[in-house]
């Protein structure tokens, strides 16, 4: 084979390698553009991103002004996960938290507040390209994720004769059973 043909084939092979490398590092999906194309009337309130499944591609978590919660998975597919995630007027805005449920797994928590003093929290796990609800709790007083990645719920334990006292429940992720296990005073 003449040297010119070998050189041409080598350059062609290198070009293919560089082209495939550039495609694998292509710009990630634009969540705002994708949401706007599919739902032009939605307005983003909160957007967060993380690589939940360790594929080196981010998933995006979008909460809109209308209270709709979406996942834009790493394949660019937009999925409606939940609706009516709205805090009452004068209450703190809803929030999206991404936290490590174990050393190898991350979860997404969405919480919002409503009167008189309630906090609702949904906790999701990424599974088969979508978010699956793994915990749905309401704390009369407070719900939060502590420094040990446990979900803590303070609620009002009412007495039959009237009045109440604060009760605490703690939820920890069990990776073997794929669910949250509650301890303490459960509602």
CSV table of C-alpha atoms in Angstrom, one decimal:
chain,number,residue,atom,x,y,z
A,1,UNK,CA,0.0,0.0,0.0
A,2,UNK,CA,1.5,3.3,-0.9
A,3,UNK,CA,2.6,5.6,1.9
A,4,UNK,CA,0.1,8.3,0.8
A,5,UNK,CA,-2.9,5.9,1.3
A,6,UNK,CA,-1.5,4.8,4.7
A,7,UNK,CA,-1.2,8.4,5.7
A,8,UNK,CA,-4.7,9.2,4.5
A,9,UNK,CA,-6.2,6.2,6.3
A,10,UNK,CA,-4.3,7.2,9.5
A,11,UNK,CA,-5.6,10.8,9.3
A,12,UNK,CA,-9.1,9.5,8.7
A,13,UNK,CA,-8.9,7.1,11.7
A,14,UNK,CA,-7.6,9.9,14.0
A,15,UNK,CA,-10.4,12.2,12.8
A,16,UNK,CA,-13.0,9.6,13.8
A,17,UNK,CA,-11.4,9.2,17.2
A,18,UNK,CA,-11.4,13.0,17.8
A,19,UNK,CA,-15.0,13.2,16.5
A,20,UNK,CA,-16.3,10.5,18.8
A,21,UNK,CA,-14.4,12.0,21.7
A,22,UNK,CA,-16.0,15.4,21.1
A,23,UNK,CA,-19.5,13.8,20.8
A,24,UNK,CA,-19.1,12.0,24.1
A,25,UNK,CA,-18.3,15.4,25.8
A,26,UNK,CA,-21.0,17.2,24.0
A,27,UNK,CA,-22.8,20.1,25.8
A,28,UNK,CA,-25.3,18.7,28.3
A,29,UNK,CA,-29.1,19.1,27.8
A,30,UNK,CA,-30.4,22.5,28.3
A,31,UNK,CA,-33.2,22.0,30.9
A,32,UNK,CA,-34.7,25.5,30.4
A,33,UNK,CA,-35.0,25.0,26.7
A,34,UNK,CA,-36.4,21.5,26.9
A,35,UNK,CA,-39.0,22.6,29.5
A,36,UNK,CA,-40.0,25.6,27.5
A,37,UNK,CA,-40.4,23.5,24.3
A,38,UNK,CA,-42.6,21.0,26.0
A,39,UNK,CA,-44.5,23.3,28.4
A,40,UNK,CA,-44.2,26.9,27.2
A,41,UNK,CA,-46.4,28.3,30.0
A,42,UNK,CA,-44.3,26.9,32.8
A,43,UNK,CA,-42.0,29.2,34.7
A,44,UNK,CA,-39.0,27.8,36.7
A,45,UNK,CA,-38.9,28.5,40.4
A,46,UNK,CA,-36.0,26.2,41.3
A,47,UNK,CA,-33.6,24.1,39.3
A,48,UNK,CA,-30.9,21.9,40.7
A,49,UNK,CA,-28.7,19.2,39.1
A,50,UNK,CA,-26.7,16.2,40.2
A,51,UNK,CA,-25.4,12.9,38.8
A,52,UNK,CA,-27.5,10.5,40.8
A,53,UNK,CA,-26.7,7.4,38.9
A,54,UNK,CA,-22.9,7.9,38.5
A,55,UNK,CA,-23.0,7.9,34.7
A,56,UNK,CA,-21.0,11.2,34.5
A,57,UNK,CA,-24.1,12.9,33.2
A,58,UNK,CA,-26.3,15.3,35.2
A,59,UNK,CA,-30.0,14.9,36.0
A,60,UNK,CA,-31.9,18.1,36.4
A,61,UNK,CA,-34.7,18.7,39.0
A,62,UNK,CA,-37.1,21.5,38.1
A,63,UNK,CA,-39.8,23.0,40.3
A,64,UNK,CA,-42.1,25.5,38.5
A,65,UNK,CA,-44.1,28.4,39.8
A,66,UNK,CA,-47.2,26.3,39.2
A,67,UNK,CA,-45.9,23.7,41.7
A,68,UNK,CA,-45.0,21.1,39.2
A,69,UNK,CA,-41.9,19.0,39.8
A,70,UNK,CA,-40.0,17.6,36.8
A,71,UNK,CA,-37.0,15.4,36.2
A,72,UNK,CA,-34.9,15.9,33.1
A,73,UNK,CA,-33.0,12.6,33.1
A,74,UNK,CA,-29.5,12.2,31.6
A,75,UNK,CA,-31.0,11.0,28.3
A,76,UNK,CA,-32.8,14.4,27.9
A,77,UNK,CA,-36.3,13.0,28.7
A,78,UNK,CA,-38.5,15.4,30.7
A,79,UNK,CA,-40.8,13.6,33.2
A,80,UNK,CA,-43.5,15.1,35.4
A,81,UNK,CA,-42.9,13.6,38.9
A,82,UNK,CA,-45.4,15.5,41.1
A,83,UNK,CA,-47.8,18.4,41.2
A,84,UNK,CA,-49.1,20.9,43.8
A,85,UNK,CA,-45.8,21.5,45.5
A,86,UNK,CA,-46.7,25.0,46.7
A,87,UNK,CA,-46.0,26.8,49.9
A,88,UNK,CA,-48.7,29.0,51.4
A,89,UNK,CA,-48.2,32.7,51.1
A,90,UNK,CA,-45.9,34.1,53.8
A,91,UNK,CA,-44.4,30.6,54.3
A,92,UNK,CA,-40.8,29.7,53.2
A,93,UNK,CA,-40.5,28.8,49.5
A,94,UNK,CA,-40.4,25.2,48.5
A,95,UNK,CA,-36.9,23.6,48.3
A,96,UNK,CA,-35.1,20.8,46.5
A,97,UNK,CA,-32.3,19.1,48.4
A,98,UNK,CA,-30.0,16.5,47.0
A,99,UNK,CA,-28.3,14.4,49.7
A,100,UNK,CA,-26.3,11.2,50.1
A,101,UNK,CA,-28.7,8.5,51.5
A,102,UNK,CA,-25.7,6.1,51.7
A,103,UNK,CA,-22.0,6.4,50.7
A,104,UNK,CA,-23.0,5.1,47.2
A,105,UNK,CA,-26.4,6.6,46.6
A,106,UNK,CA,-28.0,10.0,46.5
A,107,UNK,CA,-31.7,11.0,46.9
A,108,UNK,CA,-33.7,14.1,46.1
A,109,UNK,CA,-36.0,15.7,48.7
A,110,UNK,CA,-38.7,18.2,47.8
A,111,UNK,CA,-40.3,20.1,50.7
A,112,UNK,CA,-42.8,22.9,51.1
A,113,UNK,CA,-44.7,24.6,53.9
A,114,UNK,CA,-48.3,25.4,54.6
A,115,UNK,CA,-50.2,26.8,57.5
A,116,UNK,CA,-50.5,26.6,60.4
A,117,UNK,CA,-47.0,25.2,60.7
A,118,UNK,CA,-46.8,22.1,58.5
A,119,UNK,CA,-44.0,20.9,56.3
A,120,UNK,CA,-44.5,18.2,53.7
A,121,UNK,CA,-41.5,16.3,52.3
A,122,UNK,CA,-41.3,13.9,49.4
A,123,UNK,CA,-38.0,11.9,49.0
A,124,UNK,CA,-37.2,10.3,45.7
A,125,UNK,CA,-34.8,7.7,44.4
A,126,UNK,CA,-33.6,7.6,40.8
A,127,UNK,CA,-34.7,4.3,39.3
A,128,UNK,CA,-35.0,3.2,35.6
A,129,UNK,CA,-34.6,6.8,34.4
A,130,UNK,CA,-37.3,8.4,36.6
A,131,UNK,CA,-37.8,9.4,40.2
A,132,UNK,CA,-39.6,7.0,42.5
A,133,UNK,CA,-41.2,8.3,45.7
A,134,UNK,CA,-39.7,6.5,48.7
A,135,UNK,CA,-40.9,8.7,51.5
A,136,UNK,CA,-43.9,11.1,51.9
A,137,UNK,CA,-44.2,12.7,55.3
A,138,UNK,CA,-45.7,15.7,57.0
A,139,UNK,CA,-44.4,17.3,60.1
A,140,UNK,CA,-46.7,19.5,62.1
A,141,UNK,CA,-43.7,21.3,63.4
A,142,UNK,CA,-40.7,20.6,61.1
A,143,UNK,CA,-39.2,18.2,58.6
A,144,UNK,CA,-35.5,18.3,57.6
A,145,UNK,CA,-32.5,16.3,56.6
A,146,UNK,CA,-29.9,16.2,59.3
A,147,UNK,CA,-26.1,16.1,59.0
A,148,UNK,CA,-26.2,12.2,59.0
A,149,UNK,CA,-28.5,12.2,56.0
A,150,UNK,CA,-31.5,11.1,58.0
A,151,UNK,CA,-34.9,12.6,57.5
A,152,UNK,CA,-36.2,14.0,60.8
A,153,UNK,CA,-39.8,14.8,61.4
A,154,UNK,CA,-41.2,16.7,64.4
A,155,UNK,CA,-44.9,16.3,64.8
A,156,UNK,CA,-47.6,17.1,67.4
A,157,UNK,CA,-48.6,14.1,69.5
A,158,UNK,CA,-52.1,15.1,70.8
A,159,UNK,CA,-53.4,14.0,74.1
A,160,UNK,CA,-57.0,12.6,74.4
A,161,UNK,CA,-57.7,15.2,77.2
A,162,UNK,CA,-56.4,18.1,75.0
A,163,UNK,CA,-53.0,19.6,74.3
A,164,UNK,CA,-50.0,18.1,72.6
A,165,UNK,CA,-46.3,17.5,73.0
A,166,UNK,CA,-43.6,17.5,70.3
A,167,UNK,CA,-42.7,14.0,69.0
A,168,UNK,CA,-39.7,13.1,66.9
A,169,UNK,CA,-39.4,10.4,64.2
A,170,UNK,CA,-36.2,9.7,62.3
A,171,UNK,CA,-36.1,7.9,58.9
A,172,UNK,CA,-33.0,6.2,57.6
A,173,UNK,CA,-32.5,4.7,54.2
A,174,UNK,CA,-32.2,0.9,54.2
A,175,UNK,CA,-30.3,0.0,50.9
A,176,UNK,CA,-31.1,-3.7,51.3
A,177,UNK,CA,-34.9,-3.3,51.5
A,178,UNK,CA,-34.9,-0.1,49.3
A,179,UNK,CA,-37.0,1.8,51.7
A,180,UNK,CA,-36.8,4.3,54.6
A,181,UNK,CA,-37.0,2.7,58.0
A,182,UNK,CA,-38.6,4.8,60.7
A,183,UNK,CA,-37.5,5.0,64.4
A,184,UNK,CA,-38.5,7.1,67.4
A,185,UNK,CA,-42.1,8.2,67.8
A,186,UNK,CA,-43.7,7.5,64.5
A,187,UNK,CA,-47.0,9.3,63.7
